[in-house]
């Protein structure tokens, strides 16, 4: 079942798992949707055990990460028509390397501030999150994950 | 004098110029030091006219940007011994594409929050900024800028 030996031993951080929904896997990163409905907010998590900083990735993975940031940004822009894309690798609280890719609007809950510590998180209502996830899957040509790492095998 | 035709017409945004000191040029980016002494905080500004988003850069420039983020991160880590590197391209206020590379410490003014809107900016005292700039120039093998586009001499 393992078609990606470089991902061996990698598991999604439990806080990231709690705060997001899994959309699918790009060649390097798991693509997640934040549960905060204030923003159309993706997270890219390189499936590399122990990676905390971008400098922990080798040159090839860094190049792939940039390519996947580009793809996720274009997908969000295309789906949402946002005014700005915010991209960040912070990781002061959750150490596992993860890159935020966030669609921002002039009228959103935090504009023009960065999203962190700016507005209380808001839950998605109805099928909005599912619709957005389906649109991202379509733009990125992703297969849905069959199961999530930690609870069995991943597609 | 122009050895870099792809940079033709590019000028540093005046707000970035006001809030930073110029350290030097990597092949793609001007390297700046934030005037906020709370953090050892570099900014990388791709010298590409009109670039606002990372997706505005072509694939070759994106790869170079990632390489320069890697270099700047390693330089900061080596110089400061920081606990974490924060990397972000926000640009909600200043549109010109710029990437923050920030050395973070568990005891710094904003930890564990991101630096934006977290603590009042603090000015460098004495020669601290000059020493940091010299160390970054040394780590990145940069020549001091002879002149800054738009304004005269830097260094």
PDB file of C-alpha atoms in Angstrom:
ATOM      1  CA  UNK A   1       0.000   0.000   0.000  1.00  0.00           C
ATOM      2  CA  UNK A   2       2.896   2.395   0.633  1.00  0.00           C
ATOM      3  CA  UNK A   3       3.726   4.100  -2.652  1.00  0.00           C
ATOM      4  CA  UNK A   4       5.660   6.908  -1.010  1.00  0.00           C
ATOM      5  CA  UNK A   5       8.578   5.620   1.060  1.00  0.00           C
ATOM      6  CA  UNK A   6       9.796   9.144   1.936  1.00  0.00           C
ATOM      7  CA  UNK A   7       6.576   9.617   3.925  1.00  0.00           C
ATOM      8  CA  UNK A   8       7.304   6.587   6.103  1.00  0.00           C
ATOM      9  CA  UNK A   9       6.593   7.276   9.746  1.00  0.00           C
ATOM     10  CA  UNK A  10       4.874  10.577   9.067  1.00  0.00           C
ATOM     11  CA  UNK A  11       1.596  11.219  10.860  1.00  0.00           C
ATOM     12  CA  UNK A  12      -0.521  14.346  10.882  1.00  0.00           C
ATOM     13  CA  UNK A  13      -0.168  16.329  14.115  1.00  0.00           C
ATOM     14  CA  UNK A  14      -3.274  15.752  16.266  1.00  0.00           C
ATOM     15  CA  UNK A  15      -3.956  19.494  16.703  1.00  0.00           C
ATOM     16  CA  UNK A  16      -3.862  20.021  12.945  1.00  0.00           C
ATOM     17  CA  UNK A  17      -6.128  16.999  12.567  1.00  0.00           C
ATOM     18  CA  UNK A  18      -8.606  18.439  15.088  1.00  0.00           C
ATOM     19  CA  UNK A  19      -8.671  21.928  13.572  1.00  0.00           C
ATOM     20  CA  UNK A  20      -8.964  20.944   9.910  1.00  0.00           C
ATOM     21  CA  UNK A  21     -10.616  18.584   7.459  1.00  0.00           C
ATOM     22  CA  UNK A  22      -8.456  16.540   5.067  1.00  0.00           C
ATOM     23  CA  UNK A  23      -8.963  17.297   1.378  1.00  0.00           C
ATOM     24  CA  UNK A  24      -6.365  15.032  -0.231  1.00  0.00           C
ATOM     25  CA  UNK A  25      -2.679  14.500  -0.930  1.00  0.00           C
ATOM     26  CA  UNK A  26      -0.456  16.303  -3.401  1.00  0.00           C
ATOM     27  CA  UNK A  27       2.888  14.584  -4.124  1.00  0.00           C
ATOM     28  CA  UNK A  28       4.529  16.213  -1.085  1.00  0.00           C
ATOM     29  CA  UNK A  29       1.811  17.719   1.088  1.00  0.00           C
ATOM     30  CA  UNK A  30      -1.441  16.726   2.688  1.00  0.00           C
ATOM     31  CA  UNK A  31      -3.979  19.437   1.825  1.00  0.00           C
ATOM     32  CA  UNK A  32      -6.256  20.458   4.677  1.00  0.00           C
ATOM     33  CA  UNK A  33      -9.155  22.905   5.075  1.00  0.00           C
ATOM     34  CA  UNK A  34      -9.244  24.957   8.269  1.00  0.00           C
ATOM     35  CA  UNK A  35     -12.494  24.572  10.198  1.00  0.00           C
ATOM     36  CA  UNK A  36     -12.565  28.370  10.649  1.00  0.00           C
ATOM     37  CA  UNK A  37     -15.250  29.535   8.228  1.00  0.00           C
ATOM     38  CA  UNK A  38     -14.141  33.171   8.427  1.00  0.00           C
ATOM     39  CA  UNK A  39     -11.703  32.479   5.601  1.00  0.00           C
ATOM     40  CA  UNK A  40     -11.169  29.996   2.781  1.00  0.00           C
ATOM     41  CA  UNK A  41      -8.028  28.676   4.415  1.00  0.00           C
ATOM     42  CA  UNK A  42      -5.913  25.751   3.241  1.00  0.00           C
ATOM     43  CA  UNK A  43      -2.968  24.169   5.017  1.00  0.00           C
ATOM     44  CA  UNK A  44      -0.208  22.261   3.249  1.00  0.00           C
ATOM     45  CA  UNK A  45       1.595  19.727   5.438  1.00  0.00           C
ATOM     46  CA  UNK A  46       4.696  18.089   3.930  1.00  0.00           C
ATOM     47  CA  UNK A  47       4.570  14.349   4.666  1.00  0.00           C
ATOM     48  CA  UNK A  48       8.115  14.301   6.028  1.00  0.00           C
ATOM     49  CA  UNK A  49       8.648  12.896   9.497  1.00  0.00           C
ATOM     50  CA  UNK A  50      10.196  15.377  11.919  1.00  0.00           C
ATOM     51  CA  UNK A  51      10.128  18.413   9.595  1.00  0.00           C
ATOM     52  CA  UNK A  52       9.579  21.614  11.590  1.00  0.00           C
ATOM     53  CA  UNK A  53      11.207  24.318   9.481  1.00  0.00           C
ATOM     54  CA  UNK A  54      11.286  24.761   5.700  1.00  0.00           C
ATOM     55  CA  UNK A  55      15.075  24.424   6.051  1.00  0.00           C
ATOM     56  CA  UNK A  56      14.468  20.881   7.340  1.00  0.00           C
ATOM     57  CA  UNK A  57      13.342  19.903   3.819  1.00  0.00           C
ATOM     58  CA  UNK A  58      15.938  18.982   1.218  1.00  0.00           C
ATOM     59  CA  UNK A  59      16.245  21.095  -1.919  1.00  0.00           C
ATOM     60  CA  UNK A  60      14.002  18.836  -3.984  1.00  0.00           C
ATOM     61  CA  UNK A  61      11.221  18.898  -1.376  1.00  0.00           C
ATOM     62  CA  UNK A  62      11.571  22.675  -1.019  1.00  0.00           C
ATOM     63  CA  UNK A  63      11.061  23.075  -4.765  1.00  0.00           C
ATOM     64  CA  UNK A  64       8.047  20.762  -4.632  1.00  0.00           C
ATOM     65  CA  UNK A  65       6.623  22.724  -1.688  1.00  0.00           C
ATOM     66  CA  UNK A  66       6.877  25.949  -3.675  1.00  0.00           C
ATOM     67  CA  UNK A  67       5.124  24.272  -6.588  1.00  0.00           C
ATOM     68  CA  UNK A  68       2.329  23.060  -4.304  1.00  0.00           C
ATOM     69  CA  UNK A  69       2.008  26.534  -2.715  1.00  0.00           C
ATOM     70  CA  UNK A  70       1.625  27.875  -6.252  1.00  0.00           C
ATOM     71  CA  UNK A  71      -1.024  25.269  -7.106  1.00  0.00           C
ATOM     72  CA  UNK A  72      -2.985  25.791  -3.883  1.00  0.00           C
ATOM     73  CA  UNK A  73      -2.845  29.575  -4.299  1.00  0.00           C
ATOM     74  CA  UNK A  74      -4.114  29.393  -7.876  1.00  0.00           C
ATOM     75  CA  UNK A  75      -6.884  27.009  -6.847  1.00  0.00           C
ATOM     76  CA  UNK A  76      -8.066  29.311  -4.047  1.00  0.00           C
ATOM     77  CA  UNK A  77      -7.875  32.362  -6.269  1.00  0.00           C
ATOM     78  CA  UNK A  78      -9.843  30.622  -9.004  1.00  0.00           C
ATOM     79  CA  UNK A  79     -12.503  29.252  -6.650  1.00  0.00           C
ATOM     80  CA  UNK A  80     -13.010  32.302  -4.439  1.00  0.00           C
ATOM     81  CA  UNK A  81     -11.993  35.298  -6.560  1.00  0.00           C
ATOM     82  CA  UNK A  82     -10.205  36.605  -3.457  1.00  0.00           C
ATOM     83  CA  UNK A  83      -8.462  39.982  -3.262  1.00  0.00           C
ATOM     84  CA  UNK A  84      -5.190  38.637  -1.813  1.00  0.00           C
ATOM     85  CA  UNK A  85      -3.478  35.389  -0.944  1.00  0.00           C
ATOM     86  CA  UNK A  86      -1.667  35.144   2.402  1.00  0.00           C
ATOM     87  CA  UNK A  87       1.015  32.476   2.741  1.00  0.00           C
ATOM     88  CA  UNK A  88       2.802  31.655   5.974  1.00  0.00           C
ATOM     89  CA  UNK A  89       4.845  29.039   7.782  1.00  0.00           C
ATOM     90  CA  UNK A  90       4.673  30.067  11.447  1.00  0.00           C
ATOM     91  CA  UNK A  91       4.538  26.935  13.612  1.00  0.00           C
ATOM     92  CA  UNK A  92       5.140  28.555  16.994  1.00  0.00           C
ATOM     93  CA  UNK A  93       2.413  26.444  18.602  1.00  0.00           C
ATOM     94  CA  UNK A  94       2.120  23.337  16.403  1.00  0.00           C
ATOM     95  CA  UNK A  95       5.677  22.334  15.565  1.00  0.00           C
ATOM     96  CA  UNK A  96       4.945  20.038  12.592  1.00  0.00           C
ATOM     97  CA  UNK A  97       5.807  22.007   9.447  1.00  0.00           C
ATOM     98  CA  UNK A  98       2.650  23.383   7.864  1.00  0.00           C
ATOM     99  CA  UNK A  99       2.083  26.198   5.397  1.00  0.00           C
ATOM    100  CA  UNK A 100      -1.037  28.346   5.508  1.00  0.00           C
ATOM    101  CA  UNK A 101      -2.528  29.431   2.185  1.00  0.00           C
ATOM    102  CA  UNK A 102      -5.414  31.783   2.890  1.00  0.00           C
ATOM    103  CA  UNK A 103      -7.833  33.585   0.581  1.00  0.00           C
ATOM    104  CA  UNK A 104      -8.340  37.119   1.876  1.00  0.00           C
ATOM    105  CA  UNK A 105     -11.039  39.637   1.053  1.00  0.00           C
ATOM    106  CA  UNK A 106     -11.193  43.361   1.776  1.00  0.00           C
ATOM    107  CA  UNK A 107     -14.407  42.645   3.693  1.00  0.00           C
ATOM    108  CA  UNK A 108     -13.288  39.598   5.679  1.00  0.00           C
ATOM    109  CA  UNK A 109     -13.243  39.299   9.472  1.00  0.00           C
ATOM    110  CA  UNK A 110      -9.632  40.427   9.939  1.00  0.00           C
ATOM    111  CA  UNK A 111      -8.721  42.546   6.904  1.00  0.00           C
ATOM    112  CA  UNK A 112      -6.134  44.023   6.575  1.00  0.00           C
ATOM    113  CA  UNK A 113      -4.599  42.220   9.546  1.00  0.00           C
ATOM    114  CA  UNK A 114      -3.169  38.717   9.316  1.00  0.00           C
ATOM    115  CA  UNK A 115      -5.785  36.173  10.419  1.00  0.00           C
ATOM    116  CA  UNK A 116      -4.134  35.008  13.632  1.00  0.00           C
ATOM    117  CA  UNK A 117      -5.576  36.345  16.876  1.00  0.00           C
ATOM    118  CA  UNK A 118      -7.817  38.689  14.888  1.00  0.00           C
ATOM    119  CA  UNK A 119     -11.372  37.306  14.964  1.00  0.00           C
ATOM    120  CA  UNK A 120     -13.052  34.426  16.821  1.00  0.00           C
ATOM    121  CA  UNK A 121     -13.192  31.260  14.727  1.00  0.00           C
ATOM    122  CA  UNK A 122     -16.560  30.580  13.116  1.00  0.00           C
ATOM    123  CA  UNK A 123     -17.932  27.140  12.186  1.00  0.00           C
ATOM    124  CA  UNK A 124     -18.973  26.233   8.660  1.00  0.00           C
ATOM    125  CA  UNK A 125     -22.725  25.832   8.286  1.00  0.00           C
ATOM    126  CA  UNK A 126     -24.487  23.271   6.103  1.00  0.00           C
ATOM    127  CA  UNK A 127     -22.582  21.950   3.110  1.00  0.00           C
ATOM    128  CA  UNK A 128     -20.341  24.979   2.564  1.00  0.00           C
ATOM    129  CA  UNK A 129     -17.145  23.253   3.673  1.00  0.00           C
ATOM    130  CA  UNK A 130     -17.929  20.140   1.616  1.00  0.00           C
ATOM    131  CA  UNK A 131     -18.536  22.291  -1.451  1.00  0.00           C
ATOM    132  CA  UNK A 132     -15.270  24.137  -0.999  1.00  0.00           C
ATOM    133  CA  UNK A 133     -13.375  20.888  -0.445  1.00  0.00           C
ATOM    134  CA  UNK A 134     -14.881  19.410  -3.603  1.00  0.00           C
ATOM    135  CA  UNK A 135     -13.911  22.502  -5.568  1.00  0.00           C
ATOM    136  CA  UNK A 136     -10.311  22.338  -4.268  1.00  0.00           C
ATOM    137  CA  UNK A 137     -10.150  18.609  -5.090  1.00  0.00           C
ATOM    138  CA  UNK A 138     -11.312  19.384  -8.582  1.00  0.00           C
ATOM    139  CA  UNK A 139      -8.846  22.257  -9.119  1.00  0.00           C
ATOM    140  CA  UNK A 140      -5.922  20.220  -7.773  1.00  0.00           C
ATOM    141  CA  UNK A 141      -7.042  16.941  -9.374  1.00  0.00           C
ATOM    142  CA  UNK A 142      -6.948  15.232  -5.973  1.00  0.00           C
ATOM    143  CA  UNK A 143      -8.471  11.944  -4.990  1.00  0.00           C
ATOM    144  CA  UNK A 144     -10.292  12.067  -1.653  1.00  0.00           C
ATOM    145  CA  UNK A 145      -8.312  10.401   1.120  1.00  0.00           C
ATOM    146  CA  UNK A 146      -9.776   6.998   1.869  1.00  0.00           C
ATOM    147  CA  UNK A 147      -8.649   7.065   5.457  1.00  0.00           C
ATOM    148  CA  UNK A 148      -6.472   9.383   7.461  1.00  0.00           C
ATOM    149  CA  UNK A 149      -2.992   8.464   8.679  1.00  0.00           C
ATOM    150  CA  UNK A 150      -3.243   7.456  12.284  1.00  0.00           C
ATOM    151  CA  UNK A 151      -6.425   5.550  11.718  1.00  0.00           C
ATOM    152  CA  UNK A 152      -5.290   3.235   8.927  1.00  0.00           C
ATOM    153  CA  UNK A 153      -3.895   3.492   5.407  1.00  0.00           C
ATOM    154  CA  UNK A 154      -3.995   6.594   3.266  1.00  0.00           C
ATOM    155  CA  UNK A 155      -4.759   6.623  -0.432  1.00  0.00           C
TER     156      UNK A 155
ATOM    157  CA  UNK B   1      25.196  49.692 -14.610  1.00  0.00           C
ATOM    158  CA  UNK B   2      22.189  47.433 -15.198  1.00  0.00           C
ATOM    159  CA  UNK B   3      23.397  43.849 -14.918  1.00  0.00           C
ATOM    160  CA  UNK B   4      19.929  42.477 -14.284  1.00  0.00           C
ATOM    161  CA  UNK B   5      17.496  43.278 -17.101  1.00  0.00           C
ATOM    162  CA  UNK B   6      14.652  41.365 -15.446  1.00  0.00           C
ATOM    163  CA  UNK B   7      14.717  43.935 -12.635  1.00  0.00           C
ATOM    164  CA  UNK B   8      14.131  46.803 -15.066  1.00  0.00           C
ATOM    165  CA  UNK B   9      11.588  49.286 -13.758  1.00  0.00           C
ATOM    166  CA  UNK B  10      11.489  47.753 -10.281  1.00  0.00           C
ATOM    167  CA  UNK B  11      11.676  50.130  -7.327  1.00  0.00           C
ATOM    168  CA  UNK B  12      11.389  49.356  -3.638  1.00  0.00           C
ATOM    169  CA  UNK B  13       7.997  50.333  -2.224  1.00  0.00           C
ATOM    170  CA  UNK B  14       8.380  53.577  -0.208  1.00  0.00           C
ATOM    171  CA  UNK B  15       6.734  52.102   2.924  1.00  0.00           C
ATOM    172  CA  UNK B  16       9.130  49.148   2.879  1.00  0.00           C
ATOM    173  CA  UNK B  17      11.973  51.619   2.356  1.00  0.00           C
ATOM    174  CA  UNK B  18      10.852  53.686   5.351  1.00  0.00           C
ATOM    175  CA  UNK B  19      10.396  50.699   7.688  1.00  0.00           C
ATOM    176  CA  UNK B  20      13.601  48.838   6.872  1.00  0.00           C
ATOM    177  CA  UNK B  21      17.316  49.209   6.182  1.00  0.00           C
ATOM    178  CA  UNK B  22      18.785  47.705   3.005  1.00  0.00           C
ATOM    179  CA  UNK B  23      21.337  44.938   3.550  1.00  0.00           C
ATOM    180  CA  UNK B  24      22.111  43.895  -0.023  1.00  0.00           C
ATOM    181  CA  UNK B  25      20.891  42.036  -3.089  1.00  0.00           C
ATOM    182  CA  UNK B  26      20.639  38.300  -3.650  1.00  0.00           C
ATOM    183  CA  UNK B  27      20.153  37.233  -7.285  1.00  0.00           C
ATOM    184  CA  UNK B  28      16.356  37.701  -7.042  1.00  0.00           C
ATOM    185  CA  UNK B  29      15.586  39.599  -3.855  1.00  0.00           C
ATOM    186  CA  UNK B  30      16.643  42.748  -2.084  1.00  0.00           C
ATOM    187  CA  UNK B  31      17.384  41.793   1.517  1.00  0.00           C
ATOM    188  CA  UNK B  32      16.104  44.245   4.124  1.00  0.00           C
ATOM    189  CA  UNK B  33      16.269  44.474   7.918  1.00  0.00           C
ATOM    190  CA  UNK B  34      13.107  45.589   9.710  1.00  0.00           C
ATOM    191  CA  UNK B  35      13.638  48.625  11.936  1.00  0.00           C
ATOM    192  CA  UNK B  36      11.632  46.852  14.671  1.00  0.00           C
ATOM    193  CA  UNK B  37      14.269  45.740  17.160  1.00  0.00           C
ATOM    194  CA  UNK B  38      11.870  43.347  18.918  1.00  0.00           C
ATOM    195  CA  UNK B  39      12.888  40.654  16.433  1.00  0.00           C
ATOM    196  CA  UNK B  40      15.760  39.849  14.073  1.00  0.00           C
ATOM    197  CA  UNK B  41      13.516  40.293  11.074  1.00  0.00           C
ATOM    198  CA  UNK B  42      14.536  40.135   7.423  1.00  0.00           C
ATOM    199  CA  UNK B  43      12.417  40.917   4.393  1.00  0.00           C
ATOM    200  CA  UNK B  44      13.065  39.499   0.934  1.00  0.00           C
ATOM    201  CA  UNK B  45      11.686  41.605  -1.907  1.00  0.00           C
ATOM    202  CA  UNK B  46      11.855  40.060  -5.392  1.00  0.00           C
ATOM    203  CA  UNK B  47      13.085  42.723  -7.827  1.00  0.00           C
ATOM    204  CA  UNK B  48      10.260  42.094 -10.278  1.00  0.00           C
ATOM    205  CA  UNK B  49       8.135  45.056 -11.323  1.00  0.00           C
ATOM    206  CA  UNK B  50       4.450  44.639 -10.481  1.00  0.00           C
ATOM    207  CA  UNK B  51       4.757  41.365  -8.533  1.00  0.00           C
ATOM    208  CA  UNK B  52       2.166  41.222  -5.730  1.00  0.00           C
ATOM    209  CA  UNK B  53       1.585  37.504  -5.205  1.00  0.00           C
ATOM    210  CA  UNK B  54       4.018  34.595  -5.292  1.00  0.00           C
ATOM    211  CA  UNK B  55       1.918  33.298  -8.195  1.00  0.00           C
ATOM    212  CA  UNK B  56       2.919  36.449 -10.107  1.00  0.00           C
ATOM    213  CA  UNK B  57       6.479  35.054 -10.310  1.00  0.00           C
ATOM    214  CA  UNK B  58       7.358  32.585 -13.035  1.00  0.00           C
ATOM    215  CA  UNK B  59       8.474  29.087 -12.079  1.00  0.00           C
ATOM    216  CA  UNK B  60      12.174  29.917 -12.235  1.00  0.00           C
ATOM    217  CA  UNK B  61      11.773  32.970  -9.984  1.00  0.00           C
ATOM    218  CA  UNK B  62       9.617  30.945  -7.562  1.00  0.00           C
ATOM    219  CA  UNK B  63      12.379  28.353  -7.269  1.00  0.00           C
ATOM    220  CA  UNK B  64      14.941  31.092  -6.709  1.00  0.00           C
ATOM    221  CA  UNK B  65      12.704  32.704  -4.078  1.00  0.00           C
ATOM    222  CA  UNK B  66      12.530  29.408  -2.190  1.00  0.00           C
ATOM    223  CA  UNK B  67      16.305  29.109  -2.372  1.00  0.00           C
ATOM    224  CA  UNK B  68      16.730  32.643  -1.011  1.00  0.00           C
ATOM    225  CA  UNK B  69      14.184  31.955   1.781  1.00  0.00           C
ATOM    226  CA  UNK B  70      16.301  28.927   2.660  1.00  0.00           C
ATOM    227  CA  UNK B  71      19.515  30.991   2.659  1.00  0.00           C
ATOM    228  CA  UNK B  72      18.027  33.834   4.713  1.00  0.00           C
ATOM    229  CA  UNK B  73      16.531  31.368   7.207  1.00  0.00           C
ATOM    230  CA  UNK B  74      19.843  29.561   7.661  1.00  0.00           C
ATOM    231  CA  UNK B  75      21.679  32.867   8.068  1.00  0.00           C
ATOM    232  CA  UNK B  76      19.265  34.070  10.766  1.00  0.00           C
ATOM    233  CA  UNK B  77      19.360  30.727  12.542  1.00  0.00           C
ATOM    234  CA  UNK B  78      23.153  30.685  12.486  1.00  0.00           C
ATOM    235  CA  UNK B  79      23.527  34.300  13.654  1.00  0.00           C
ATOM    236  CA  UNK B  80      20.836  34.373  16.331  1.00  0.00           C
ATOM    237  CA  UNK B  81      20.441  30.760  17.486  1.00  0.00           C
ATOM    238  CA  UNK B  82      16.692  31.364  17.415  1.00  0.00           C
ATOM    239  CA  UNK B  83      14.072  28.846  18.546  1.00  0.00           C
ATOM    240  CA  UNK B  84      11.907  29.111  15.405  1.00  0.00           C
ATOM    241  CA  UNK B  85      11.844  30.756  12.006  1.00  0.00           C
ATOM    242  CA  UNK B  86       8.599  32.399  10.849  1.00  0.00           C
ATOM    243  CA  UNK B  87       8.132  32.897   7.116  1.00  0.00           C
ATOM    244  CA  UNK B  88       5.252  34.793   5.570  1.00  0.00           C
ATOM    245  CA  UNK B  89       4.054  36.581   2.463  1.00  0.00           C
ATOM    246  CA  UNK B  90       1.066  38.649   3.620  1.00  0.00           C
ATOM    247  CA  UNK B  91       1.007  41.953   1.731  1.00  0.00           C
ATOM    248  CA  UNK B  92      -2.448  43.124   2.751  1.00  0.00           C
ATOM    249  CA  UNK B  93      -1.181  46.653   3.382  1.00  0.00           C
ATOM    250  CA  UNK B  94       1.952  46.980   1.235  1.00  0.00           C
ATOM    251  CA  UNK B  95       1.109  45.346  -2.075  1.00  0.00           C
ATOM    252  CA  UNK B  96       4.648  44.896  -3.412  1.00  0.00           C
ATOM    253  CA  UNK B  97       5.537  41.216  -2.962  1.00  0.00           C
ATOM    254  CA  UNK B  98       7.735  40.787   0.108  1.00  0.00           C
ATOM    255  CA  UNK B  99       8.517  37.756   2.232  1.00  0.00           C
ATOM    256  CA  UNK B 100       9.131  38.057   5.965  1.00  0.00           C
ATOM    257  CA  UNK B 101      11.822  35.813   7.469  1.00  0.00           C
ATOM    258  CA  UNK B 102      11.790  36.314  11.234  1.00  0.00           C
ATOM    259  CA  UNK B 103      13.909  34.788  13.991  1.00  0.00           C
ATOM    260  CA  UNK B 104      11.656  33.965  16.930  1.00  0.00           C
ATOM    261  CA  UNK B 105      12.532  33.207  20.536  1.00  0.00           C
ATOM    262  CA  UNK B 106      10.414  31.715  23.292  1.00  0.00           C
ATOM    263  CA  UNK B 107      11.095  34.899  25.269  1.00  0.00           C
ATOM    264  CA  UNK B 108      10.455  37.467  22.534  1.00  0.00           C
ATOM    265  CA  UNK B 109       7.866  40.248  22.635  1.00  0.00           C
ATOM    266  CA  UNK B 110       5.090  38.309  20.895  1.00  0.00           C
ATOM    267  CA  UNK B 111       5.796  34.601  21.454  1.00  0.00           C
ATOM    268  CA  UNK B 112       3.984  32.383  20.597  1.00  0.00           C
ATOM    269  CA  UNK B 113       1.868  34.767  18.529  1.00  0.00           C
ATOM    270  CA  UNK B 114       2.854  35.897  15.040  1.00  0.00           C
ATOM    271  CA  UNK B 115       4.623  39.272  15.234  1.00  0.00           C
ATOM    272  CA  UNK B 116       1.973  41.400  13.544  1.00  0.00           C
ATOM    273  CA  UNK B 117      -0.176  43.572  15.806  1.00  0.00           C
ATOM    274  CA  UNK B 118       1.368  41.903  18.851  1.00  0.00           C
ATOM    275  CA  UNK B 119       3.862  44.325  20.437  1.00  0.00           C
ATOM    276  CA  UNK B 120       4.752  47.992  19.807  1.00  0.00           C
ATOM    277  CA  UNK B 121       7.754  48.371  17.506  1.00  0.00           C
ATOM    278  CA  UNK B 122      11.013  49.156  19.274  1.00  0.00           C
ATOM    279  CA  UNK B 123      13.968  51.040  17.769  1.00  0.00           C
ATOM    280  CA  UNK B 124      17.449  49.564  17.557  1.00  0.00           C
ATOM    281  CA  UNK B 125      19.921  51.245  19.920  1.00  0.00           C
ATOM    282  CA  UNK B 126      23.581  51.933  19.201  1.00  0.00           C
ATOM    283  CA  UNK B 127      25.277  49.744  16.615  1.00  0.00           C
ATOM    284  CA  UNK B 128      23.101  46.652  17.088  1.00  0.00           C
ATOM    285  CA  UNK B 129      21.380  46.939  13.717  1.00  0.00           C
ATOM    286  CA  UNK B 130      24.674  47.604  11.923  1.00  0.00           C
ATOM    287  CA  UNK B 131      26.206  44.539  13.557  1.00  0.00           C
ATOM    288  CA  UNK B 132      23.299  42.339  12.557  1.00  0.00           C
ATOM    289  CA  UNK B 133      23.365  43.681   9.008  1.00  0.00           C
ATOM    290  CA  UNK B 134      27.097  42.991   8.765  1.00  0.00           C
ATOM    291  CA  UNK B 135      26.565  39.447  10.033  1.00  0.00           C
ATOM    292  CA  UNK B 136      23.807  38.817   7.484  1.00  0.00           C
ATOM    293  CA  UNK B 137      25.969  40.255   4.697  1.00  0.00           C
ATOM    294  CA  UNK B 138      28.749  37.923   5.749  1.00  0.00           C
ATOM    295  CA  UNK B 139      26.503  34.822   5.947  1.00  0.00           C
ATOM    296  CA  UNK B 140      24.905  35.562   2.561  1.00  0.00           C
ATOM    297  CA  UNK B 141      28.145  36.782   0.935  1.00  0.00           C
ATOM    298  CA  UNK B 142      26.435  40.048  -0.024  1.00  0.00           C
ATOM    299  CA  UNK B 143      28.057  43.248  -1.142  1.00  0.00           C
ATOM    300  CA  UNK B 144      26.606  46.366   0.475  1.00  0.00           C
ATOM    301  CA  UNK B 145      24.295  48.217  -1.908  1.00  0.00           C
ATOM    302  CA  UNK B 146      26.052  51.206  -3.464  1.00  0.00           C
ATOM    303  CA  UNK B 147      22.839  53.015  -4.268  1.00  0.00           C
ATOM    304  CA  UNK B 148      19.186  52.398  -3.676  1.00  0.00           C
ATOM    305  CA  UNK B 149      16.739  52.740  -6.506  1.00  0.00           C
ATOM    306  CA  UNK B 150      14.802  55.932  -6.002  1.00  0.00           C
ATOM    307  CA  UNK B 151      16.738  57.566  -3.218  1.00  0.00           C
ATOM    308  CA  UNK B 152      20.503  57.667  -3.201  1.00  0.00           C
ATOM    309  CA  UNK B 153      23.023  55.830  -1.094  1.00  0.00           C
ATOM    310  CA  UNK B 154      22.428  53.024   1.386  1.00  0.00           C
ATOM    311  CA  UNK B 155      24.855  50.717   3.161  1.00  0.00           C
TER     312      UNK B 155
END
